[in-house]
Tab-separated table of C-alpha atoms and ligand atoms in Angstrom:
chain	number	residue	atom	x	y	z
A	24	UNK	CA	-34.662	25.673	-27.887
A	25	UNK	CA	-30.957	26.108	-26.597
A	26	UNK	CA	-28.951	24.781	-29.200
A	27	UNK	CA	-25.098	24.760	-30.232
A	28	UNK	CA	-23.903	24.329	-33.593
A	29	UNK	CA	-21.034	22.117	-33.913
A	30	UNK	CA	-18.531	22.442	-36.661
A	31	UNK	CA	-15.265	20.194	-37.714
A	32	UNK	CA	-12.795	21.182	-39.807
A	33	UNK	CA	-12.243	18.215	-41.132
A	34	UNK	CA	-14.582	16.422	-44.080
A	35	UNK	CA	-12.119	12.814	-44.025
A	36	UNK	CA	-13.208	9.770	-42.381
A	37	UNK	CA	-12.131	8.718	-39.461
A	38	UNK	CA	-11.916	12.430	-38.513
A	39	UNK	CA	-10.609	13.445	-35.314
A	40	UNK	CA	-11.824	16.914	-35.119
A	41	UNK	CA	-15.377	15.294	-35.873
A	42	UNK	CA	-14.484	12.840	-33.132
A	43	UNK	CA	-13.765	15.827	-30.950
A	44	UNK	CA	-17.460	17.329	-32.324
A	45	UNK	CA	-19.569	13.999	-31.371
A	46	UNK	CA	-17.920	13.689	-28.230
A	47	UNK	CA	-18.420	17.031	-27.287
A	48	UNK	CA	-22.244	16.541	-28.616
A	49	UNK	CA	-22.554	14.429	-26.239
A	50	UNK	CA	-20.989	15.973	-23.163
A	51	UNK	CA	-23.236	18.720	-23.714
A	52	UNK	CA	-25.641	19.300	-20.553
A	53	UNK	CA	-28.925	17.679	-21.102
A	54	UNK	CA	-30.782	21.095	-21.640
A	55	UNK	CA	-28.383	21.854	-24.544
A	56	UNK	CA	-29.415	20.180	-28.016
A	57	UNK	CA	-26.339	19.674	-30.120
A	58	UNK	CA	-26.558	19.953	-33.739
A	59	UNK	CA	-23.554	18.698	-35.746
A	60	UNK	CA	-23.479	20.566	-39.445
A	61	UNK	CA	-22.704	18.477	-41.503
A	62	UNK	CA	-22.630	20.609	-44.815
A	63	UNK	CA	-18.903	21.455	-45.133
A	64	UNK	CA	-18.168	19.435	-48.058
A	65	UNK	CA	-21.361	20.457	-50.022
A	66	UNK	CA	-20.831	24.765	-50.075
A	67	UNK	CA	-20.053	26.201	-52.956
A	68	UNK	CA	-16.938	28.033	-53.313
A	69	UNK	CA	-17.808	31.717	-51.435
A	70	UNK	CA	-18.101	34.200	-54.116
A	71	UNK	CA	-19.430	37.902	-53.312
A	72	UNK	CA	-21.805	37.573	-56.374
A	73	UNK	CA	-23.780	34.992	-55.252
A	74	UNK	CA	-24.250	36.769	-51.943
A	75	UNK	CA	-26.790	37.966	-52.184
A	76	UNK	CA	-30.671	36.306	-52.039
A	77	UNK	CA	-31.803	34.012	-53.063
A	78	UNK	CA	-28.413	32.707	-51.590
A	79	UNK	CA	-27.359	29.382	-52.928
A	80	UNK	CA	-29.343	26.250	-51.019
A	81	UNK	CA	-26.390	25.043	-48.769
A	82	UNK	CA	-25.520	28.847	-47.511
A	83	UNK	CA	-29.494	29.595	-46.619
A	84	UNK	CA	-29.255	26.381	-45.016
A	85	UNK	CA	-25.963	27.099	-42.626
A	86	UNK	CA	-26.934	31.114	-41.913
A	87	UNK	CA	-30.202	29.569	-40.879
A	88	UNK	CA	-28.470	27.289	-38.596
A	89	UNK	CA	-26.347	29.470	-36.906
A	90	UNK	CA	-28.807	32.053	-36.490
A	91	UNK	CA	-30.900	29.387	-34.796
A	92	UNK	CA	-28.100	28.243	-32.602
A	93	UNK	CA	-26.916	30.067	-29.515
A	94	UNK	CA	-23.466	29.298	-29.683
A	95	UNK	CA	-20.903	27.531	-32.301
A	96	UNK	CA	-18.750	25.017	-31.530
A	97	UNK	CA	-15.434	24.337	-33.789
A	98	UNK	CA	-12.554	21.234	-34.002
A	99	UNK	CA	-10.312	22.071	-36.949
A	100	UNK	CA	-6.918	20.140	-38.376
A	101	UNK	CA	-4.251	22.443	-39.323
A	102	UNK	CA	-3.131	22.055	-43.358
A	103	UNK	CA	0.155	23.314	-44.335
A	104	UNK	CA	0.011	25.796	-41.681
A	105	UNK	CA	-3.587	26.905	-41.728
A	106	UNK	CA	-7.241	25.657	-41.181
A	107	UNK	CA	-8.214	23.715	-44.478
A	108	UNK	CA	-10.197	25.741	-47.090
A	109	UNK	CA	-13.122	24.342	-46.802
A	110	UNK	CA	-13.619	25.898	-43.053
A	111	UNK	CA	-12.148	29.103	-44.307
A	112	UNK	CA	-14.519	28.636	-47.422
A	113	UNK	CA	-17.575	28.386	-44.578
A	114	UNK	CA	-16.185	30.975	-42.303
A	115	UNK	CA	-16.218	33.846	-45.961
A	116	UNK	CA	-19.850	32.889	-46.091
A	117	UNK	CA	-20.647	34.223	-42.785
A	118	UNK	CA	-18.826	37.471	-43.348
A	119	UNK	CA	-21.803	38.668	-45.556
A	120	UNK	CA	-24.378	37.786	-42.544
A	121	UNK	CA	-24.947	38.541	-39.008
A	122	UNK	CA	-25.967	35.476	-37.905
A	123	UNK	CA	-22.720	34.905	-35.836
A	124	UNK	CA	-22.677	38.499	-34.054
A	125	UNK	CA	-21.816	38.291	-30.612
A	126	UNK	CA	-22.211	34.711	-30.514
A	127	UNK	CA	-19.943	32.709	-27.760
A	128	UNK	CA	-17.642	30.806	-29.309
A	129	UNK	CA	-15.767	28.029	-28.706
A	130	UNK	CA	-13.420	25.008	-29.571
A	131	UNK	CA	-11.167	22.438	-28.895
A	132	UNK	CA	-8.119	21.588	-30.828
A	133	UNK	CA	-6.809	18.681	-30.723
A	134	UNK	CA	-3.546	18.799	-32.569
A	135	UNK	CA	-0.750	16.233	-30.839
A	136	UNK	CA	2.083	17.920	-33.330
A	137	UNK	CA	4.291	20.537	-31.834
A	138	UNK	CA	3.115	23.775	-32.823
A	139	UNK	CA	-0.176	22.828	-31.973
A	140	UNK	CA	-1.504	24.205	-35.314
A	141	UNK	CA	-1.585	27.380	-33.531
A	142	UNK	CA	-1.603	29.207	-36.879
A	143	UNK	CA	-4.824	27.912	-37.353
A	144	UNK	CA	-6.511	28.738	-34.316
A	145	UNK	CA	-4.955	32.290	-34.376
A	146	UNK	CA	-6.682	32.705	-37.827
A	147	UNK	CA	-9.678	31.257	-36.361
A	148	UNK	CA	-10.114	34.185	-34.223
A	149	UNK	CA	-9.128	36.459	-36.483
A	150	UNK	CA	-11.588	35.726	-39.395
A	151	UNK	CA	-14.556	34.880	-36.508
A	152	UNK	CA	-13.480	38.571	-35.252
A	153	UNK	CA	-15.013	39.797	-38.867
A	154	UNK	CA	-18.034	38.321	-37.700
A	155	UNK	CA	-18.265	40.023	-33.976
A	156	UNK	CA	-18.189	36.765	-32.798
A	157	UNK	CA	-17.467	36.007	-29.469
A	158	UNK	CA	-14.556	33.779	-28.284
A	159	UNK	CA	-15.183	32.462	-24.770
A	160	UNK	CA	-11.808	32.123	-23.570
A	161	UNK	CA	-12.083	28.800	-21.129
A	162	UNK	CA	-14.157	27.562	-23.934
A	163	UNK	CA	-11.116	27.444	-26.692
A	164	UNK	CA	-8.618	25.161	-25.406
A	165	UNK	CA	-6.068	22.952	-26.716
A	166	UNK	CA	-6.798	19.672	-25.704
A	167	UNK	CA	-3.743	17.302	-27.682
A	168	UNK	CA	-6.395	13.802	-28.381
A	169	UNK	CA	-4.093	11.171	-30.388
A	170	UNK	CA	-6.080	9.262	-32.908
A	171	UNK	CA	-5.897	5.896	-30.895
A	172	UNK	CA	-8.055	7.415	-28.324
A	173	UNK	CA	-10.776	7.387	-31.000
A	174	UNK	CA	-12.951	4.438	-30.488
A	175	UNK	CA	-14.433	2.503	-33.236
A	176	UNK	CA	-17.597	4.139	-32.534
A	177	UNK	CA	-15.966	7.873	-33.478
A	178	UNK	CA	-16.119	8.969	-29.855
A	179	UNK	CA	-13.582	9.346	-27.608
A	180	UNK	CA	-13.344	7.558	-24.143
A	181	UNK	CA	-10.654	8.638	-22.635
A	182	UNK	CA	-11.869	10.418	-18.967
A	183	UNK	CA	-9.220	12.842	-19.094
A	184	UNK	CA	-10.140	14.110	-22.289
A	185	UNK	CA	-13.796	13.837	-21.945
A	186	UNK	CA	-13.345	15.941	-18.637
A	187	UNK	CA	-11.045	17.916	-20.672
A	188	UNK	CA	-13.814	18.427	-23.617
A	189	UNK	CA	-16.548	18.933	-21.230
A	190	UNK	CA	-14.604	21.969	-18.851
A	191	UNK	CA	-15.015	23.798	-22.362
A	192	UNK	CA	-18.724	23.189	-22.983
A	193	UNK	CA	-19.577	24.125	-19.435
A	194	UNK	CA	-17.860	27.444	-20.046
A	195	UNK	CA	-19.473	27.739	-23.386
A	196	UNK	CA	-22.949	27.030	-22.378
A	197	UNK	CA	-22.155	29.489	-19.644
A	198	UNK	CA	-21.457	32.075	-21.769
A	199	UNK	CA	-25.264	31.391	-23.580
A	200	UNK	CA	-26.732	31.703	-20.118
A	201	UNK	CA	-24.987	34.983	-19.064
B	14	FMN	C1	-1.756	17.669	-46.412
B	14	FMN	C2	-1.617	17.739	-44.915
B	14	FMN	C3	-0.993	18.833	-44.342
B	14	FMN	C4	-0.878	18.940	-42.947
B	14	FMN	N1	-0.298	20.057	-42.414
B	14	FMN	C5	-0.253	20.201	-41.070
B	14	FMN	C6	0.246	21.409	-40.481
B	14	FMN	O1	0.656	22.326	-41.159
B	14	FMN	N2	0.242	21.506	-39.133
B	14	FMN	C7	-0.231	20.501	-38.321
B	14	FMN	O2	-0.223	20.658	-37.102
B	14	FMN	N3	-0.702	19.351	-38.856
B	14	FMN	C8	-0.731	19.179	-40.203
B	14	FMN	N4	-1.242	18.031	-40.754
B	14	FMN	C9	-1.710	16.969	-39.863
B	14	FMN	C10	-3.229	17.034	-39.657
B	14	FMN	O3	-3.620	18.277	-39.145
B	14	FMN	C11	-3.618	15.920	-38.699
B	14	FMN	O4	-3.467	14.705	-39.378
B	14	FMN	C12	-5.013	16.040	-38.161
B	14	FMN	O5	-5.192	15.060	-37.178
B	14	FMN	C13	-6.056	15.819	-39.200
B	14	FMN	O6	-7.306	15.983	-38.575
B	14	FMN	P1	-8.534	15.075	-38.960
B	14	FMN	O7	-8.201	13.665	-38.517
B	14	FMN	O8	-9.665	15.638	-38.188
B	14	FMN	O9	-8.724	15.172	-40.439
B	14	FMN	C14	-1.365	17.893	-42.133
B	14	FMN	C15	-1.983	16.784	-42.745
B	14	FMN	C16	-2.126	16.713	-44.101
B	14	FMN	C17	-2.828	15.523	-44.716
């Protein structure tokens, strides 16, 4: 199974990096199976002396599901000019496996402010570089989505965006098939 393991930044409802995430689930092509983690709120706080096996429940669970993925997918809000702990708490579990190495990478960030939150990105690749991840360039983009483009049902419908969203899937999902 192809799969592609979405992540948002963002644990707050009404999210719309996790809008970002379930429209991109479903712009994936049809031979791609999405699969949105949904764990971000539940890790524990990373700490070196619990890595180590048997790793706490919710860590075996997410290196299991990126090391059955083939690619990872991120959205991520910018907080006080970086990504929000908790992805930064996810991304420090990762550090201690290989799950993630050489894995394309990719995201779309949909900050409408005027920076961008292009700290956070930047760090993005930085820590994911720890990792030997592998950023896909056409499939990180900056795609600005204001939150009245979210519909009621979380996704977003606007056709510019959605062609936006799905340029950087096809690239990603390119990457997988190189
Ligand atoms: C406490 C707080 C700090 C924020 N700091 C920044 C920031 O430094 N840079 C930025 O671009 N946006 C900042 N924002 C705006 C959020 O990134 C923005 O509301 C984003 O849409 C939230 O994403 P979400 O809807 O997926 O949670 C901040 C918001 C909050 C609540």
């Amino acid at each position: 199974m192809v799969s592609i393991l979405m992540i948002s930044g963002s644990v707050r409802r009404g999210s719309v990096n996790s809008a970002v995430i379930a429209t991109a689930a479903e712009l994936l092509p049809a031979d791609m199976t999405p699969v949105i983690y949904s764990g971000l709120a539940d890790l524990p706080h990373f700490n070196p002396d619990l890595d180590r096996e048997p790793l706490p429940h919710k860590v075996a669970e997410l290196r299991r599901m990126i090391g059955e993925s083939s690619a990872l997918f991120f959205s991520s809000p910018e907080y006080a000019g970086a990504m929000p702990g908790a992805l930064k708490n996810l991304l420090e579990w990762t550090v201690g496996g290989t799950e993630i190495t050489n894995k394309p990478i990719g995201w779309v960030n949909p900050s409408t402010m005027p920076n961008r939150a292009a700290e956070t990105y930047a760090s993005l690749r930085i820590v994911l570089s720890y990792t030997d991840a592998n950023p896909v360039d056409q499939a990180c983009v900056d795609v600005p989505i204001p939150r009245s483009l979210i519909g009621e049902d979380g996704i977003v419908r606007d056709e510019a965006i959605r062609s936006a969203i799905s340029h950087a899937m096809i690239a990603l999902v390119s990457a997988v098939r190189l």
